mmCIF file with all atom_site columns, C-alpha atoms in Angstrom:
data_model
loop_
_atom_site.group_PDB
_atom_site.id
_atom_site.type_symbol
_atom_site.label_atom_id
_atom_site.label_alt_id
_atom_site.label_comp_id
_atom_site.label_asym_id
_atom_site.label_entity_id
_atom_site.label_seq_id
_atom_site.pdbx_PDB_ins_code
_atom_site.Cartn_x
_atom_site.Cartn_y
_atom_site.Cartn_z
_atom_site.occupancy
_atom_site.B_iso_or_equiv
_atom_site.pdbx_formal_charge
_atom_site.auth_seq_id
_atom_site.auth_comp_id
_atom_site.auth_asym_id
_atom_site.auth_atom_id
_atom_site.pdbx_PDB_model_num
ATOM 1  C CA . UNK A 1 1  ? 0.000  0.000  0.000   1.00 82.00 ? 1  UNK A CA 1
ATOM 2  C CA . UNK A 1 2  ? 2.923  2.798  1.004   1.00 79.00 ? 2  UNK A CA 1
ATOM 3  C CA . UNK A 1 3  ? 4.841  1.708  -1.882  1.00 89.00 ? 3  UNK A CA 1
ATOM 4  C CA . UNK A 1 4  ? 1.362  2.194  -4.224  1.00 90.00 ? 4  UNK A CA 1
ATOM 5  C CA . UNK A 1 5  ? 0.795  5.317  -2.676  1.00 90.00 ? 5  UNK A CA 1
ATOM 6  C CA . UNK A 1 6  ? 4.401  6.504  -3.546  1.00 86.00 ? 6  UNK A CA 1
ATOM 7  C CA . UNK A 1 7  ? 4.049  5.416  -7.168  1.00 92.00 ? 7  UNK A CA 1
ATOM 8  C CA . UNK A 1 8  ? 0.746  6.952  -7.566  1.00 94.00 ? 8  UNK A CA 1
ATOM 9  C CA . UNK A 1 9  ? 2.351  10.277 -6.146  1.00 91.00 ? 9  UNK A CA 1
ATOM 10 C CA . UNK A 1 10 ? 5.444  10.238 -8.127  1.00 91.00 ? 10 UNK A CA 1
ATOM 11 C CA . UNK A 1 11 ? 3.297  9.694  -11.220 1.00 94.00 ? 11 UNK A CA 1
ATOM 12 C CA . UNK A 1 12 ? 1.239  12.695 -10.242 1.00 94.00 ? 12 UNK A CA 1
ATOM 13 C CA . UNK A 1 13 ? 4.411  14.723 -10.063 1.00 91.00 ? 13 UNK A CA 1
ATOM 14 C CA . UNK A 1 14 ? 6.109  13.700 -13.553 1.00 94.00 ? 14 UNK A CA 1
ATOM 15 C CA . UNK A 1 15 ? 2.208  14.216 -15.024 1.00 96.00 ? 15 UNK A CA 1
ATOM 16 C CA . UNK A 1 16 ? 2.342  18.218 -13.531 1.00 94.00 ? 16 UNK A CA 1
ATOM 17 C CA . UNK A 1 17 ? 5.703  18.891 -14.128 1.00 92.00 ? 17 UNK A CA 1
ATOM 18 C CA . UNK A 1 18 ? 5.326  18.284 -17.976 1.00 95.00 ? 18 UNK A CA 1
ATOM 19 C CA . UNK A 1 19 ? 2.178  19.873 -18.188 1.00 96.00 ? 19 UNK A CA 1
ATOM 20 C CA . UNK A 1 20 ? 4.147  22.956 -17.051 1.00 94.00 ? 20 UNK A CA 1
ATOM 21 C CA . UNK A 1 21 ? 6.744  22.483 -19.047 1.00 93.00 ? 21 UNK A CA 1
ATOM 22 C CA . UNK A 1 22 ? 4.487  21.975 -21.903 1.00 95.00 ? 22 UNK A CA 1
ATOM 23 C CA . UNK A 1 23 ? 2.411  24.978 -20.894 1.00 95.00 ? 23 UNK A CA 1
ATOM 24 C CA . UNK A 1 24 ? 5.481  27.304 -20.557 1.00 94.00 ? 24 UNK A CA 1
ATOM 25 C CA . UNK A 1 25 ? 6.613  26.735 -23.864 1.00 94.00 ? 25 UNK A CA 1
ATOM 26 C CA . UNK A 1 26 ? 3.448  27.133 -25.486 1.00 95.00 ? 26 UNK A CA 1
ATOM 27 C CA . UNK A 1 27 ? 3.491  30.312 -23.885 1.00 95.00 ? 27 UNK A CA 1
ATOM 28 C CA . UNK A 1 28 ? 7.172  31.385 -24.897 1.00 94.00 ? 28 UNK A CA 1
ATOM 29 C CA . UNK A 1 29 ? 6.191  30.309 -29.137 1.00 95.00 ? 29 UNK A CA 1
ATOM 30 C CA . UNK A 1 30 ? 2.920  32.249 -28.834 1.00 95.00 ? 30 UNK A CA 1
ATOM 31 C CA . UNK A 1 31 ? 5.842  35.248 -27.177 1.00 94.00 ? 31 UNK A CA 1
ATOM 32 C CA . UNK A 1 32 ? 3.619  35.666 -24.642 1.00 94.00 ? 32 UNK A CA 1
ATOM 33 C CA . UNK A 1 33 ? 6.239  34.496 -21.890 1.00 93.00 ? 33 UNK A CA 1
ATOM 34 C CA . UNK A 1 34 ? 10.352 34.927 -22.364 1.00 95.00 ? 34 UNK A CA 1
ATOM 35 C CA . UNK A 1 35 ? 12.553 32.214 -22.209 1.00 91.00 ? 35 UNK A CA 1
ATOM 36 C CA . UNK A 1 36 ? 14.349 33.951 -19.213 1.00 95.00 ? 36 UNK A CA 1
ATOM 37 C CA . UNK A 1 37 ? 11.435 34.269 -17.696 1.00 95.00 ? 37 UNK A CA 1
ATOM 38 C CA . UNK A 1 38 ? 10.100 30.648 -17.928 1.00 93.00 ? 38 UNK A CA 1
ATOM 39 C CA . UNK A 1 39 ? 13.597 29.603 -16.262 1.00 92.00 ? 39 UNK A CA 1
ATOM 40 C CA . UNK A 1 40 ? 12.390 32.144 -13.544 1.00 95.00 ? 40 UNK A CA 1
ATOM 41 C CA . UNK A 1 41 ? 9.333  30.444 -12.944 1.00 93.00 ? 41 UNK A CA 1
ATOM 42 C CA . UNK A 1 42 ? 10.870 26.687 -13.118 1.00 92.00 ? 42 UNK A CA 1
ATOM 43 C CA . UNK A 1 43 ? 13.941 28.214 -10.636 1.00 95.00 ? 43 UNK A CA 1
ATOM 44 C CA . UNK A 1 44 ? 10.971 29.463 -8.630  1.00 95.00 ? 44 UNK A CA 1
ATOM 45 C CA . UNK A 1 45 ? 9.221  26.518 -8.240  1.00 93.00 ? 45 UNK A CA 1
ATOM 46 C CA . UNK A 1 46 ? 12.561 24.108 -7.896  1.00 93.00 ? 46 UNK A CA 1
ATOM 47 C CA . UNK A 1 47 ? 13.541 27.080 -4.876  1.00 96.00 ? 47 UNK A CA 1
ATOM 48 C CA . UNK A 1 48 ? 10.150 26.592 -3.239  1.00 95.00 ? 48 UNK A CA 1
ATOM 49 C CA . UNK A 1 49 ? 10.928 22.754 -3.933  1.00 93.00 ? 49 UNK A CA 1
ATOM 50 C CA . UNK A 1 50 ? 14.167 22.480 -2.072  1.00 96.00 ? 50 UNK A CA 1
ATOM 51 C CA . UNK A 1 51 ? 12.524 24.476 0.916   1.00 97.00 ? 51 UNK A CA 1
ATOM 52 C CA . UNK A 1 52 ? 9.797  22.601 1.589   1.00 95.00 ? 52 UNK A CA 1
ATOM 53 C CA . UNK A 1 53 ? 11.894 19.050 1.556   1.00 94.00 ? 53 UNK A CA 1
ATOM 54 C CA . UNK A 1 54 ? 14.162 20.824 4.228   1.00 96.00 ? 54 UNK A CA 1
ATOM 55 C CA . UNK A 1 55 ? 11.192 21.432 6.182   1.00 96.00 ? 55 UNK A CA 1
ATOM 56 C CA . UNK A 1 56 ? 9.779  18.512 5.697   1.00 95.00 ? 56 UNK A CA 1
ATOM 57 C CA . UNK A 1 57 ? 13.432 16.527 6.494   1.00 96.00 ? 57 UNK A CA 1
ATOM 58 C CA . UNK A 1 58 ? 13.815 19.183 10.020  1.00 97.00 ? 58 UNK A CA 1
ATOM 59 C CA . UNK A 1 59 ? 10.205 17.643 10.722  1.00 96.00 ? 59 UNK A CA 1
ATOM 60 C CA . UNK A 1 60 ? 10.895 14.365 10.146  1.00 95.00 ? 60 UNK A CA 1
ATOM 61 C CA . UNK A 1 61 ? 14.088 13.966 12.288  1.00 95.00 ? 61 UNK A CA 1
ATOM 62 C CA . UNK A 1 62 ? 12.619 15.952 15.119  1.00 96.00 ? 62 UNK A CA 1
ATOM 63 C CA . UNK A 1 63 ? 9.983  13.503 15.139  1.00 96.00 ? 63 UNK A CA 1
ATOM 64 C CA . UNK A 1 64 ? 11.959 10.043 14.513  1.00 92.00 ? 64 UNK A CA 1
ATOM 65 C CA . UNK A 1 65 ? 14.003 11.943 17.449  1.00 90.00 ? 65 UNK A CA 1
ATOM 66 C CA . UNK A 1 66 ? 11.461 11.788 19.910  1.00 94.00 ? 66 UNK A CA 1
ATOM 67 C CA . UNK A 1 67 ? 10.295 8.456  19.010  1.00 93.00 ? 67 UNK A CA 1
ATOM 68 C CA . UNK A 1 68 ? 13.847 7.224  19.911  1.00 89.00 ? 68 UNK A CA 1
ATOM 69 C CA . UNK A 1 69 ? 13.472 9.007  23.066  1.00 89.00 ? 69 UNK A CA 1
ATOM 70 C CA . UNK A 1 70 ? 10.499 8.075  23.937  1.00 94.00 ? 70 UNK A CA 1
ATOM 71 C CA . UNK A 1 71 ? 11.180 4.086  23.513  1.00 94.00 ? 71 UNK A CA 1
ATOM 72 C CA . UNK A 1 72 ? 14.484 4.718  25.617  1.00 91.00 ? 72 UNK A CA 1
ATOM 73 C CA . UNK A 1 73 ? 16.619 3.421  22.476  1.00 92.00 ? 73 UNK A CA 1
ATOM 74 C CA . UNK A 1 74 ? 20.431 4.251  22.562  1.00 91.00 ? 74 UNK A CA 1
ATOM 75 C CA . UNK A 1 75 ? 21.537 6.773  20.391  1.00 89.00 ? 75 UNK A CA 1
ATOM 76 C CA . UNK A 1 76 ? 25.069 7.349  18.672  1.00 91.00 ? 76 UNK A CA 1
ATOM 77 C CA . UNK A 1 77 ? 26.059 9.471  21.533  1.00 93.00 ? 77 UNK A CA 1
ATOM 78 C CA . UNK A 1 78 ? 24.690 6.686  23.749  1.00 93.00 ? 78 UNK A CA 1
ATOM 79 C CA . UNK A 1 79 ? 26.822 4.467  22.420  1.00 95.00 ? 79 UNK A CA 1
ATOM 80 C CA . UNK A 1 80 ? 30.070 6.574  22.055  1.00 96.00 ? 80 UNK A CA 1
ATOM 81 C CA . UNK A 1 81 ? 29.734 7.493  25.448  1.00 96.00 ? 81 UNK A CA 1
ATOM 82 C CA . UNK A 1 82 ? 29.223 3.545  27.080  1.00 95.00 ? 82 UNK A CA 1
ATOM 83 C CA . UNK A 1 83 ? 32.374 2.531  24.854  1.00 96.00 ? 83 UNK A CA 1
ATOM 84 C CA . UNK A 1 84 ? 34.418 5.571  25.671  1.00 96.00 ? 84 UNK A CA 1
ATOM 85 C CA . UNK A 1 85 ? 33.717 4.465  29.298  1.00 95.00 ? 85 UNK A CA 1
ATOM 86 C CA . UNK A 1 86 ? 34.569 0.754  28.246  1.00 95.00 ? 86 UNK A CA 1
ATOM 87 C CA . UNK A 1 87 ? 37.899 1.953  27.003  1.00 93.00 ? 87 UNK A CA 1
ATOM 88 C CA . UNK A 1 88 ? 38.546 3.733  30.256  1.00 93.00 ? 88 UNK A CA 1
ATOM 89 C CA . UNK A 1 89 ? 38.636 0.966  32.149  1.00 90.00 ? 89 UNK A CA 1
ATOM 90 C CA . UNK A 1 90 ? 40.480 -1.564 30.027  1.00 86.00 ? 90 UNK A CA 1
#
């Protein structure tokens, strides 16, 4: 089912993203739209792109964060920590 629902969104994607390509250079032969500004637009969109996956990622790792925190699993610090203490008393 997740992998159907990631297929089914990725397929939505590619099906936008050429209908705005396709749109914008309809628009730049008709000269209603410049080619510099169609690269605008698609820089635009790519900018707003790379934002929101940032966003998304902070959100994400906050929240896998305080998963791991609240199930009392060791973390790398954990870890670095008990074995620095290991080496200590070898």
């Amino acid at each position: 089912m997740l992998k159907d629902m990631l297929y089914i969104g990725l397929g939505g994607f590619m099906e936008v993203k050429e209908r705005v390509e396709k749109e914008l250079k309809a628009l730049e032969e008709k000269g209603k739209l410049s080619k510099d500004d169609s690269k605008a637009f698609l820089k635009n969109l790519y900018d707003k792109g790379e934002e929101e996956h940032n966003r998304h990622y902070e959100l994400m790792t906050k929240a896998l964060k305080d998963v791991i925190g609240e199930l009392g699993l060791a973390t790398k610090d954990d870890i670095k920590n008990l074995e620095k203490k290991i080496d200590e008393k070898l």
